mmCIF file of C-alpha atoms and ligand atoms in Angstrom:
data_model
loop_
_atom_site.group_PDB
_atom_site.id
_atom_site.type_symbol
_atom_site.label_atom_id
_atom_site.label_comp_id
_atom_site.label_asym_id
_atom_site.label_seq_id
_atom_site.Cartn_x
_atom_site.Cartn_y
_atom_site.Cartn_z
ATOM 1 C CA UNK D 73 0.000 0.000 0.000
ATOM 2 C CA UNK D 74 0.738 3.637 -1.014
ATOM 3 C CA UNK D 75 1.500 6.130 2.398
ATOM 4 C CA UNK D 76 -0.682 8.615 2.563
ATOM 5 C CA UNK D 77 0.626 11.458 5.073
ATOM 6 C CA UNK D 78 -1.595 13.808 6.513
ATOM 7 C CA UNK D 79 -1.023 16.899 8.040
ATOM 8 C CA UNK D 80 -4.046 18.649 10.311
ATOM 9 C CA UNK D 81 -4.219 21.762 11.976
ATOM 10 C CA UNK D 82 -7.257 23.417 13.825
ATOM 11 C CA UNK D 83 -9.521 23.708 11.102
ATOM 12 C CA UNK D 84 -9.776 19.734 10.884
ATOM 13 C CA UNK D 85 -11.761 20.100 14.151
ATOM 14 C CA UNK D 86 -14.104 23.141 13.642
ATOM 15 C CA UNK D 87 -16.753 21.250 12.186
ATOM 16 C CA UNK D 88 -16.856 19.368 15.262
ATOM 17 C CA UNK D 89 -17.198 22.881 17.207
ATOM 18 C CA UNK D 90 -13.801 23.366 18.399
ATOM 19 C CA UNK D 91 -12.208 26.929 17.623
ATOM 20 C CA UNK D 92 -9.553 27.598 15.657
ATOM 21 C CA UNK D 93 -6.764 29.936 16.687
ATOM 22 C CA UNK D 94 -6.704 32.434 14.230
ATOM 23 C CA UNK D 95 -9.541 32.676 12.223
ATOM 24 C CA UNK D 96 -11.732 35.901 13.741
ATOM 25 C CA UNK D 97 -13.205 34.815 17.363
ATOM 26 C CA UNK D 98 -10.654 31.800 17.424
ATOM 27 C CA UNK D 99 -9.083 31.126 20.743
ATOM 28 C CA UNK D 100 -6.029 33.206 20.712
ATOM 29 C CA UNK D 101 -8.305 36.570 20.218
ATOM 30 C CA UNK D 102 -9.825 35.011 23.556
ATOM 31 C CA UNK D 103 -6.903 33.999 25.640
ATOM 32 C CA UNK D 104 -3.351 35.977 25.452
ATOM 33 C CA UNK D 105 -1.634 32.941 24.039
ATOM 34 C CA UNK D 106 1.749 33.981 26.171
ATOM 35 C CA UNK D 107 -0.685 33.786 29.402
ATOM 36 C CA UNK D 108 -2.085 30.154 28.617
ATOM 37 C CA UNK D 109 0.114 28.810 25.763
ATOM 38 C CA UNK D 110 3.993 29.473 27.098
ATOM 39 C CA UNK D 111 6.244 28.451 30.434
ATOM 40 C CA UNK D 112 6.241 31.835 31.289
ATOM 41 C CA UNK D 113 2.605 32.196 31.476
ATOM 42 C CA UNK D 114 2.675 28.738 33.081
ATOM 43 C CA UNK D 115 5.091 29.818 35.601
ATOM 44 C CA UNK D 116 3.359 33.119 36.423
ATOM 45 C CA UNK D 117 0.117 31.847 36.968
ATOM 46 C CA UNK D 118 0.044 27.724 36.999
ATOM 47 C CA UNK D 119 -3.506 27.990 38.197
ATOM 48 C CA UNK D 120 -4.961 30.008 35.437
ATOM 49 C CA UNK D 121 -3.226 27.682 32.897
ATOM 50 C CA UNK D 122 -4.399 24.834 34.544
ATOM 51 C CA UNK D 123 -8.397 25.907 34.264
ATOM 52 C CA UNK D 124 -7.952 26.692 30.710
ATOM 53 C CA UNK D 125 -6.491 23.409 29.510
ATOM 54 C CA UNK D 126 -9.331 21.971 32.163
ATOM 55 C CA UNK D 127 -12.109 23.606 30.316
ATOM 56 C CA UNK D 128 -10.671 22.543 26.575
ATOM 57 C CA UNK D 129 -10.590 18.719 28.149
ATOM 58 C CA UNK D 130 -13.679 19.058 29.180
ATOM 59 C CA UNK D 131 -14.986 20.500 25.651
ATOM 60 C CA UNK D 132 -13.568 17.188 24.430
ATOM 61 C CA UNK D 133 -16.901 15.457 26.307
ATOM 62 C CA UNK D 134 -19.332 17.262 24.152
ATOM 63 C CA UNK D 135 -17.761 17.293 20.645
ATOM 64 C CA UNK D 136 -17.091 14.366 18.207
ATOM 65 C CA UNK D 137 -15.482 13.712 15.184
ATOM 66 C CA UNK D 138 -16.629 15.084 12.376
ATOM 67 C CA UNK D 139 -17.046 13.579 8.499
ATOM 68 C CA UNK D 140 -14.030 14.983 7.892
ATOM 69 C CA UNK D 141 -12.075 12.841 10.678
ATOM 70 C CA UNK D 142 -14.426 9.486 9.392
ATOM 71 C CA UNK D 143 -13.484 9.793 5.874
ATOM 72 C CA UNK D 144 -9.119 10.287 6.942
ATOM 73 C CA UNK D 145 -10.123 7.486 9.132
ATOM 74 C CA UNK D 146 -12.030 5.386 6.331
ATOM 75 C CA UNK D 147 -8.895 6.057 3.935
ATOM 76 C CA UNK D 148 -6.783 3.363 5.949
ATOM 77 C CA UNK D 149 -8.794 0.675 3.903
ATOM 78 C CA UNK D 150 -6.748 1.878 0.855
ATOM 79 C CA UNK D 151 -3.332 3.468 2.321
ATOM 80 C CA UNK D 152 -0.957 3.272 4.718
ATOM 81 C CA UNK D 153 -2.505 6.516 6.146
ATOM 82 C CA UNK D 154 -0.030 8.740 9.340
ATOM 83 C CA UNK D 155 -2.048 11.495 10.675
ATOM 84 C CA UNK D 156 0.382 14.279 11.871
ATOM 85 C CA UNK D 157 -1.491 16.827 13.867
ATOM 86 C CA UNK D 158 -1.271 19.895 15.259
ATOM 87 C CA UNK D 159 -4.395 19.462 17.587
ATOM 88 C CA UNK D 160 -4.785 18.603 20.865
ATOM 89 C CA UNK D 161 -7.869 16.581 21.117
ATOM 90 C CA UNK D 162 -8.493 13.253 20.459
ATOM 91 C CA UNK D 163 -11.207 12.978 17.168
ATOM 92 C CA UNK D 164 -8.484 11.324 15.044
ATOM 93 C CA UNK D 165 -8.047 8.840 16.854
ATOM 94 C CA UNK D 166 -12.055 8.610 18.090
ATOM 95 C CA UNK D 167 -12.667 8.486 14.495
ATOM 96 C CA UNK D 168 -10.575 5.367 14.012
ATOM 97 C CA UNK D 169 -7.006 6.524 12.681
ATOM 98 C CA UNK D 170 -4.284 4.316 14.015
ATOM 99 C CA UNK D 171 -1.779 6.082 13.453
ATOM 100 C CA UNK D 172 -1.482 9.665 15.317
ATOM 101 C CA UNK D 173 1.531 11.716 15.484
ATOM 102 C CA UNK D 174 0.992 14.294 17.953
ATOM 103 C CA UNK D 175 3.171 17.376 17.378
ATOM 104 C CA UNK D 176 1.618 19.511 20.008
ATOM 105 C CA UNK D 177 0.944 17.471 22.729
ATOM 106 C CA UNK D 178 -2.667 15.752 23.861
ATOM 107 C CA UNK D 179 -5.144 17.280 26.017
ATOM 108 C CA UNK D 180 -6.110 13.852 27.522
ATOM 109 C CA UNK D 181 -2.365 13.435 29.046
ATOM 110 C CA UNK D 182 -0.448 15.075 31.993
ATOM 111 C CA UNK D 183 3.582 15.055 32.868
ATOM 112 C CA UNK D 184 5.678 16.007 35.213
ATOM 113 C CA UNK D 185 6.574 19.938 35.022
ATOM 114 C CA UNK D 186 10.215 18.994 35.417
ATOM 115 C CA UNK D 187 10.785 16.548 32.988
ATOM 116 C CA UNK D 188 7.441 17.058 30.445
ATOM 117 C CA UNK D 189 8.897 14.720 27.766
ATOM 118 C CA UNK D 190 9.887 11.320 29.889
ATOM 119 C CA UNK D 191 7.739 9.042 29.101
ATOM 120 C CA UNK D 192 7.738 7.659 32.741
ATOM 121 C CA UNK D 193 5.747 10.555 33.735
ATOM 122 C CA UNK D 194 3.270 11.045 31.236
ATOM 123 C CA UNK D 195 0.127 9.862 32.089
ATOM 124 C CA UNK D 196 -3.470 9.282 30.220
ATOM 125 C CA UNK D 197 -6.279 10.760 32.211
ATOM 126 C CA UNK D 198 -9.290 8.886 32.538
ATOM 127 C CA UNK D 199 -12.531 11.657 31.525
ATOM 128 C CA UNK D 200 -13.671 11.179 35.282
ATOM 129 C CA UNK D 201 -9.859 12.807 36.056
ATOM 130 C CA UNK D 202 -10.155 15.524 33.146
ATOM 131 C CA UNK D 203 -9.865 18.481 35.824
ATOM 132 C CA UNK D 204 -6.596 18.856 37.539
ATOM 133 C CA UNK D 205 -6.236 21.056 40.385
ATOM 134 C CA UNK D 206 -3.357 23.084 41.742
ATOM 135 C CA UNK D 207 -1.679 20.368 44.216
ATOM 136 C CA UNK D 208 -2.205 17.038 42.125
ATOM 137 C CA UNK D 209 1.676 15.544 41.944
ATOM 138 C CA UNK D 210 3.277 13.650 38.978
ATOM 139 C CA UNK D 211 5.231 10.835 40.004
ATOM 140 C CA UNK D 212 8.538 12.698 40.744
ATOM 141 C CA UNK D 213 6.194 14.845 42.849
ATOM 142 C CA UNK D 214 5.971 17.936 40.735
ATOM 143 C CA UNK D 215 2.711 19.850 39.651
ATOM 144 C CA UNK D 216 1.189 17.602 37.061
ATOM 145 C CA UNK D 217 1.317 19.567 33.633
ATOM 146 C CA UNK D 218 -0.716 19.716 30.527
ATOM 147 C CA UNK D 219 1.237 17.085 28.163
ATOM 148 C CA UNK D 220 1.373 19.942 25.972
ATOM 149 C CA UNK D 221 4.134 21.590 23.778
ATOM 150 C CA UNK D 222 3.841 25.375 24.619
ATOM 151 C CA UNK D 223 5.162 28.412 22.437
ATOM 152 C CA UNK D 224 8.757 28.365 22.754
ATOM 153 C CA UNK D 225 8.849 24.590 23.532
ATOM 154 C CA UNK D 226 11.230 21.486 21.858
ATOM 155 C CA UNK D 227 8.772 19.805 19.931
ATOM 156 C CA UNK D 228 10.085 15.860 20.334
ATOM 157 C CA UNK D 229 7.820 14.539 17.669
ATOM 158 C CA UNK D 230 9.082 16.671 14.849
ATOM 159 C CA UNK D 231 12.175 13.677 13.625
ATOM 160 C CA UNK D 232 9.339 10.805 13.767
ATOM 161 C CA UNK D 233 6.915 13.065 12.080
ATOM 162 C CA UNK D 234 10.091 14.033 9.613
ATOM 163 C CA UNK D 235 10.479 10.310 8.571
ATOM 164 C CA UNK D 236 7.299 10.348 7.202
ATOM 165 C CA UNK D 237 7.430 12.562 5.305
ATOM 166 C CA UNK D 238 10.295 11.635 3.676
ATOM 167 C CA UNK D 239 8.832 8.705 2.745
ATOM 168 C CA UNK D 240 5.262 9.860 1.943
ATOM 169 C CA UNK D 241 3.765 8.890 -1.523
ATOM 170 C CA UNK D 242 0.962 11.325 -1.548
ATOM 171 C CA UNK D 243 0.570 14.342 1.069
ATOM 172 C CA UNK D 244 -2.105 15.926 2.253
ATOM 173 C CA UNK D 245 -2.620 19.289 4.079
ATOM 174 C CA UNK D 246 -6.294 19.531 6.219
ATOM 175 C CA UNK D 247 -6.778 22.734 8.194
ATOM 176 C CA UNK D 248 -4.056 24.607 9.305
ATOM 177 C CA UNK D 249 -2.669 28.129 8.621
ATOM 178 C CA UNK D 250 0.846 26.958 8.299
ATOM 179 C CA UNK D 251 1.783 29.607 10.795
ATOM 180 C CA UNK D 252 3.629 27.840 13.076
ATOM 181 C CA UNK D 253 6.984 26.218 13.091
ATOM 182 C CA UNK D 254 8.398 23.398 13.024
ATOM 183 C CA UNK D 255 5.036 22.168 11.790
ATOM 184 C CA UNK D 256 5.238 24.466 8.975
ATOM 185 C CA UNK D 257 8.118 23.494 7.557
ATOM 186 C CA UNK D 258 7.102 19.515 7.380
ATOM 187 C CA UNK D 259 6.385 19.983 3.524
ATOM 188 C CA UNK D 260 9.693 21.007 2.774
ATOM 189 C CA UNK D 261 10.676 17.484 3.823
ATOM 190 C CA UNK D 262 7.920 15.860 1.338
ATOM 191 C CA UNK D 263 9.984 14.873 -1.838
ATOM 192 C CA UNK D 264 9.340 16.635 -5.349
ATOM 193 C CA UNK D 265 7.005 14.075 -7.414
ATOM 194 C CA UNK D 266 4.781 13.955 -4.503
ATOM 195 C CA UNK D 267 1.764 15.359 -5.112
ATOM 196 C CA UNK D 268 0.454 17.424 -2.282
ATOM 197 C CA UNK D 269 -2.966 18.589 -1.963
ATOM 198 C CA UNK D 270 -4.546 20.987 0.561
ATOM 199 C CA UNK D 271 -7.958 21.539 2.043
ATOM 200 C CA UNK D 272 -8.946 24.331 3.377
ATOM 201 C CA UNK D 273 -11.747 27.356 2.965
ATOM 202 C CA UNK D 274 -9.306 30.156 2.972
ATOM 203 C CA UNK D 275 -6.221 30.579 1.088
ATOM 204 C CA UNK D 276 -2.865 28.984 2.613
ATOM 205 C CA UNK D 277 0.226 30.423 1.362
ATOM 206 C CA UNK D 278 2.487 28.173 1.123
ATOM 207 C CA UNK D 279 6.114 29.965 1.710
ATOM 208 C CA UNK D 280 8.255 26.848 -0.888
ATOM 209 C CA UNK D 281 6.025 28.030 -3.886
ATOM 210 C CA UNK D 282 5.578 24.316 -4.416
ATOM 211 C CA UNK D 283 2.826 23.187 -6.118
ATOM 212 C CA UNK D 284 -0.230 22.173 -3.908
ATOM 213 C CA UNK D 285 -3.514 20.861 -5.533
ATOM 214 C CA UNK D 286 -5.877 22.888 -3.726
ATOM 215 C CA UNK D 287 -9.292 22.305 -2.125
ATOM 216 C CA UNK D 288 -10.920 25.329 -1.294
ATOM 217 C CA UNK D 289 -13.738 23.434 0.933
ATOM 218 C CA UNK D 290 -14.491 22.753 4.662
ATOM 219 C CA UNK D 291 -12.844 19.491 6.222
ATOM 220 C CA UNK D 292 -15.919 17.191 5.657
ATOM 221 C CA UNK D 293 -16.694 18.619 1.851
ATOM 222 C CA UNK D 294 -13.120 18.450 1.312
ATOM 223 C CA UNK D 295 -12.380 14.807 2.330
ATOM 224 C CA UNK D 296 -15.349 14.021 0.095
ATOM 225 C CA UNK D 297 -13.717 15.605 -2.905
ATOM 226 C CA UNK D 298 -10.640 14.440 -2.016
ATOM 227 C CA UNK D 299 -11.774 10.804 -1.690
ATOM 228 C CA UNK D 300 -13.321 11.042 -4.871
ATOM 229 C CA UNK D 301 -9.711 11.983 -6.439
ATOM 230 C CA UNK D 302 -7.838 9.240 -4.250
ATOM 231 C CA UNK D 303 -9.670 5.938 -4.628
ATOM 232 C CA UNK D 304 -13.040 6.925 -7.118
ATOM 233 C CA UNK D 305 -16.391 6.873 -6.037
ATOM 234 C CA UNK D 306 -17.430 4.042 -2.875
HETATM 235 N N1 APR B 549 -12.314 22.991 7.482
HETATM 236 C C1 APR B 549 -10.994 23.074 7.155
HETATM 237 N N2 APR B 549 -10.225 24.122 7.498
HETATM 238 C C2 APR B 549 -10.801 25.123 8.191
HETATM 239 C C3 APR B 549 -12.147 25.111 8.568
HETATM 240 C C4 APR B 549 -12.928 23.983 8.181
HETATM 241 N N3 APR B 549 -14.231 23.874 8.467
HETATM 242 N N4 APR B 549 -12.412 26.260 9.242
HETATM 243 C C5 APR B 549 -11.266 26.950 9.302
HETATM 244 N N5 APR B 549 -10.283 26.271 8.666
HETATM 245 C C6 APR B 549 -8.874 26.644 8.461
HETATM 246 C C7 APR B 549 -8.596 28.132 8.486
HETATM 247 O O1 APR B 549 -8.883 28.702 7.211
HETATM 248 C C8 APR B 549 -7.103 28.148 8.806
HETATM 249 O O2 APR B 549 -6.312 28.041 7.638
HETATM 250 O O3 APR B 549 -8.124 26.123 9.531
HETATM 251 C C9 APR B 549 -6.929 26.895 9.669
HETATM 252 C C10 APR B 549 -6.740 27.151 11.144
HETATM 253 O O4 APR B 549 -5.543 27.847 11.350
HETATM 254 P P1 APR B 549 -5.024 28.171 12.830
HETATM 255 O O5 APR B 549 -6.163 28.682 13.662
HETATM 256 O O6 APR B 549 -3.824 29.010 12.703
HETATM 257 O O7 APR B 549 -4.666 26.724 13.439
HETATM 258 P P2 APR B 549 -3.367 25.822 13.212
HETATM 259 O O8 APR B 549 -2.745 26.085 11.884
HETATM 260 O O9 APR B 549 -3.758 24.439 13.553
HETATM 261 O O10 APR B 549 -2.408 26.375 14.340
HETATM 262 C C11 APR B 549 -1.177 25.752 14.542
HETATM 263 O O11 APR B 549 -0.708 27.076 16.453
HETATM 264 O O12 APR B 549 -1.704 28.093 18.221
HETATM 265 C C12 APR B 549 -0.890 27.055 17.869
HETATM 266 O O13 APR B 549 -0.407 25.052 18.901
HETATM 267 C C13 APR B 549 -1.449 25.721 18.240
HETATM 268 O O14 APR B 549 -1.499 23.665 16.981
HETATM 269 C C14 APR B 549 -1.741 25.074 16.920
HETATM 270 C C15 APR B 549 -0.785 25.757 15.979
#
């Protein structure tokens, strides 16, 4: 089987009523994203930072994946499908995908705030445990921490996610600005007779100037299209 390589962002998820970040009303116009979104703001007000990632896991309860997230899901029957995402939540992987590469960090998991990325201490919280309160210890007996990769953050996932793309056959681009790096950069790793296509409703520039076969839809109308294109009508 052909890979198939997938990168999401944000707007994979809006359909399933979770804001974006940057689009008008999205969540950085509603938190200051150095107050909930960097160690500083972590370290200046761990409570504050705490409630917000408490209210996004509990937003995670009352969404669920949308068509868009089915049909990346369904496409496993024909490829050898690796979802890299930006986001947080879980929908990929609710949706059926297998194969999730997380580059920010997962909403469901907490770590130790002195060593985020060991494995030892990162651990899956069960929906009953989604709020975590000022005072709950990791195992080394720091505050537990959001498993998540704040501004200004390594991001540990960026080699695996590297290899991938290296070695993708076709490439895909779902809902994301391409503001941010190292998540940015990912298509710079996909090689030249690739083809790459892109959904999104707005128009992504894409800094390489490479050649991107463009879906100017929502996630769900999108992955219709683009399912169409990838393995004909079902
Ligand atoms: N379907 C597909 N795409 C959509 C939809 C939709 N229904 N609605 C909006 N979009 C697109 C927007 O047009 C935009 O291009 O989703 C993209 C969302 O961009 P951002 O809000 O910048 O989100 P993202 O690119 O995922 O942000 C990257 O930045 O804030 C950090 O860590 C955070 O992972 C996040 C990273």
């Amino acid at each position: 089987m052909k890979n198939l390589v997938i990168l999401t962002g944000a707007g994979m998820s809006a359909e399933s009523g979770i804001s974006t970040f940057r689009d008008a009303g999205g969540l950085w116009d509603k938190y200051p994203v150095e107050q909930v979104a960097t160690p500083e703001g972590y370290a200046a007000n761990p409570k504050l930072v705490t409630d917000f990632y408490n209210e996004r896991r509990k937003q995670l309860l009352d969404v669920k994946p949308n068509r868009g997230h089915e049909l990346v899901a369904q496409l496993e029957k024909h490829f050898k499908v690796t979802v890299i995402t930006q986001n947080v939540d879980n929908l990929h992987e609710r949706a059926g995908s297998t194969e999730v590469i997380h580059l920010h960090g997962e909403l469901t998991k907490v770590t130790s705030s002195w060593h985020p990325n060991n494995p030892h201490y990162i651990k899956e919280l069960k929906p009953e445990e989604y709020e975590v309160k000022i005072g709950d210890k990791a195992a080394d007996g720091s505050q537990l921490r959001p498993f998540i990769v704040w501004f200004g953050e390594a991001v540990p996932m960026i080699e695996t996610a590297i290899d991938y793309c290296e070695r993708a056959d076709v490439f895909l681009i779902i809902g994301t600005s391409l503001n941010v790096y190292p998540a940015a950069g990912l298509l710079n790793y996909v090689p030249a007779h690739v083809p790459v296509y892109l959904i999104d409703p707005k128009q992504v520039p894409i800094a390489s100037g490479r050649q991107v076969n463009v879906i100017r839809k929502g996630a769900s109308e999108g992955m219709e299209e683009l399912t169409r294109i990838l393995v004909g009508e079902q």
